[in-house]
XYZ file of C-alpha atoms in Angstrom:
208
model
C 36.945 33.213 -63.965
C 37.814 30.740 -66.727
C 40.762 33.002 -67.690
C 42.719 31.571 -64.758
C 42.491 28.033 -66.114
C 45.138 26.677 -68.521
C 42.616 26.521 -71.397
C 41.348 30.035 -70.627
C 44.868 31.490 -70.460
C 45.811 29.828 -73.768
C 42.661 31.215 -75.388
C 43.436 34.700 -74.000
C 46.994 34.643 -75.403
C 45.615 33.598 -78.808
C 43.015 36.396 -78.680
C 45.699 39.002 -77.776
C 47.875 37.845 -80.696
C 44.898 38.064 -83.104
C 43.928 41.508 -81.758
C 47.448 42.902 -82.099
C 47.475 41.946 -85.782
C 43.866 42.755 -86.741
C 43.445 45.924 -84.648
C 46.606 47.187 -86.338
C 45.025 46.548 -89.762
C 41.845 48.341 -88.678
C 43.918 51.310 -87.507
C 45.699 51.422 -90.886
C 42.340 51.603 -92.709
C 41.001 54.347 -90.403
C 44.286 56.271 -90.566
C 44.535 55.937 -94.353
C 40.928 57.052 -94.934
C 41.246 59.989 -92.513
C 44.651 61.158 -93.787
C 43.150 63.070 -96.731
C 41.088 65.317 -94.450
C 41.787 68.614 -92.712
C 43.139 68.150 -89.128
C 39.837 68.956 -87.336
C 37.851 66.627 -89.665
C 40.507 63.930 -89.291
C 39.851 63.664 -85.538
C 36.077 63.364 -86.196
C 36.615 60.677 -88.884
C 38.861 58.652 -86.546
C 36.216 58.945 -83.809
C 33.499 57.758 -86.267
C 35.745 54.829 -87.216
C 36.378 53.783 -83.626
C 32.702 54.147 -82.597
C 31.548 52.197 -85.692
C 34.100 49.438 -85.088
C 33.146 49.268 -81.394
C 29.399 48.969 -82.143
C 29.980 46.442 -84.948
C 32.281 44.299 -82.811
C 29.819 44.250 -79.916
C 27.000 43.223 -82.302
C 29.140 40.596 -84.040
C 30.518 39.291 -80.727
C 27.007 38.728 -79.320
C 26.109 36.553 -82.332
C 29.647 35.164 -82.871
C 28.592 31.513 -82.515
C 25.946 31.965 -85.224
C 28.371 33.918 -87.451
C 30.850 31.025 -87.352
C 28.117 28.812 -88.814
C 27.362 31.097 -91.816
C 29.166 29.754 -94.864
C 30.475 32.390 -97.267
C 30.423 35.278 -94.788
C 34.215 35.499 -94.670
C 34.395 35.520 -98.490
C 31.823 38.340 -98.687
C 33.763 40.341 -96.069
C 37.006 39.884 -98.019
C 35.395 41.086 -101.263
C 33.955 44.123 -99.460
C 37.400 45.001 -98.079
C 38.932 44.546 -101.553
C 36.481 47.175 -102.846
C 37.623 49.604 -100.094
C 41.222 48.864 -101.082
C 40.458 49.707 -104.726
C 38.811 53.019 -103.746
C 41.826 53.992 -101.612
C 44.236 53.027 -104.417
C 42.374 55.340 -106.824
C 42.566 58.173 -104.278
C 46.300 57.715 -103.792
C 46.857 57.690 -107.565
C 44.844 60.900 -108.012
C 46.758 62.630 -105.188
C 43.836 62.742 -102.761
C 46.148 62.170 -99.775
C 48.834 64.585 -100.897
C 47.909 67.965 -99.502
C 49.700 71.289 -99.315
C 50.011 73.213 -96.048
C 46.851 75.253 -96.712
C 44.838 72.002 -96.860
C 44.192 71.999 -100.628
C 44.785 68.821 -102.600
C 47.795 68.467 -104.882
C 47.622 68.545 -108.678
C 44.064 69.906 -108.622
C 42.689 66.613 -107.325
C 39.230 66.864 -105.737
C 39.533 67.259 -101.974
C 38.291 64.309 -99.977
C 35.057 64.930 -98.074
C 34.310 63.849 -94.515
C 31.401 61.732 -95.818
C 33.688 59.854 -98.259
C 36.215 59.131 -95.498
C 33.491 58.068 -93.023
C 31.866 55.759 -95.637
C 35.204 54.075 -96.424
C 35.948 53.633 -92.715
C 32.518 52.133 -91.888
C 32.563 49.717 -94.880
C 36.101 48.595 -93.973
C 35.071 48.305 -90.309
C 32.233 45.919 -91.261
C 34.728 43.612 -93.041
C 37.549 43.858 -90.537
C 35.367 43.725 -87.420
C 33.740 40.616 -88.881
C 37.151 39.051 -89.504
C 38.370 40.052 -86.034
C 35.307 38.677 -84.230
C 35.304 35.435 -86.261
C 38.996 34.914 -85.472
C 38.603 35.852 -81.797
C 35.414 33.785 -81.421
C 37.249 30.816 -82.942
C 40.073 31.197 -80.387
C 37.805 32.050 -77.423
C 35.217 29.264 -77.838
C 33.465 28.510 -74.519
C 35.326 31.416 -72.868
C 32.959 34.454 -72.969
C 35.104 36.583 -70.625
C 38.097 36.059 -72.961
C 35.947 37.340 -75.853
C 35.037 40.500 -73.861
C 38.693 41.196 -72.906
C 39.738 40.689 -76.529
C 37.056 43.113 -77.701
C 38.108 45.842 -75.237
C 41.786 45.367 -76.100
C 41.246 45.641 -79.865
C 39.223 48.888 -79.477
C 41.925 50.445 -77.241
C 44.718 49.463 -79.648
C 42.778 50.810 -82.640
C 42.114 54.184 -81.011
C 45.773 54.719 -80.081
C 47.177 53.557 -83.421
C 44.712 55.216 -85.865
C 45.529 58.802 -84.824
C 49.271 58.117 -84.952
C 48.992 56.492 -88.419
C 46.850 59.341 -89.855
C 49.421 61.945 -88.714
C 52.298 59.847 -90.048
C 50.604 59.383 -93.451
C 50.171 63.155 -93.799
C 53.931 63.624 -93.400
C 55.146 60.596 -95.392
C 53.027 59.748 -98.437
C 54.921 56.529 -99.264
C 53.713 54.941 -95.986
C 50.159 55.068 -97.429
C 51.216 52.511 -100.057
C 52.601 50.235 -97.318
C 49.283 50.574 -95.473
C 47.381 49.797 -98.662
C 49.500 46.660 -99.187
C 48.597 45.504 -95.637
C 44.856 46.035 -96.309
C 45.168 44.222 -99.673
C 46.862 41.283 -97.926
C 44.101 41.095 -95.283
C 41.348 41.186 -97.942
C 43.038 38.515 -100.114
C 43.626 36.340 -97.029
C 39.909 36.630 -96.128
C 38.932 35.800 -99.737
C 41.304 32.796 -99.771
C 40.015 31.411 -96.439
C 36.422 32.152 -97.483
C 36.906 30.360 -100.812
C 38.323 27.272 -99.056
C 35.288 27.305 -96.759
C 32.779 27.637 -99.633
C 34.411 25.340 -102.236
C 33.191 21.962 -100.773
C 29.587 23.275 -100.860
C 29.999 24.596 -104.422
C 31.475 21.245 -105.538
C 28.615 19.348 -103.861
C 26.031 21.601 -105.538
C 27.635 21.088 -108.978
C 27.652 17.308 -108.482
C 23.852 17.296 -108.101
């Protein structure tokens, strides 16, 4: 019942703020990856994304204290997300998201497969779930119930937003570029914070 203390309530508000931002980013990735699929496959891809993110966040949350101690993990996650960003950029450039009404891809571009979408979603989920749990664990230190509420909230937000974003992207192609810019920002932010975390250790190693 530590939520009802001043420290617990402050931690909960911080966790909600983090979840609103990061669950939105997760939903953009899932929506963007699923947008190139046929409607029935899109629903399956979104479900895979939400299940994968849920499982990953539960795993990461249970070992959150240990994750916070691993130097370079944030940097690795940022680089992984940057790779996903690059793959999505190439798809957008080739017209992979631009489909005609019969479901075929524009300009003769190869149609995106369910496996490709699912792979992109899971890889992005690993990075973003890691970032989410590290941020939430940092805010919810010594408040396990706050961590659980934050986890449930982020999964609910992601599920609602991802389907909406995927449908929106299918109607308005330009929004995909906005989504891609958001993912790029998140990955660069993770790389920047990860680099700051690693640099003292790199400097110390070079001194020896």
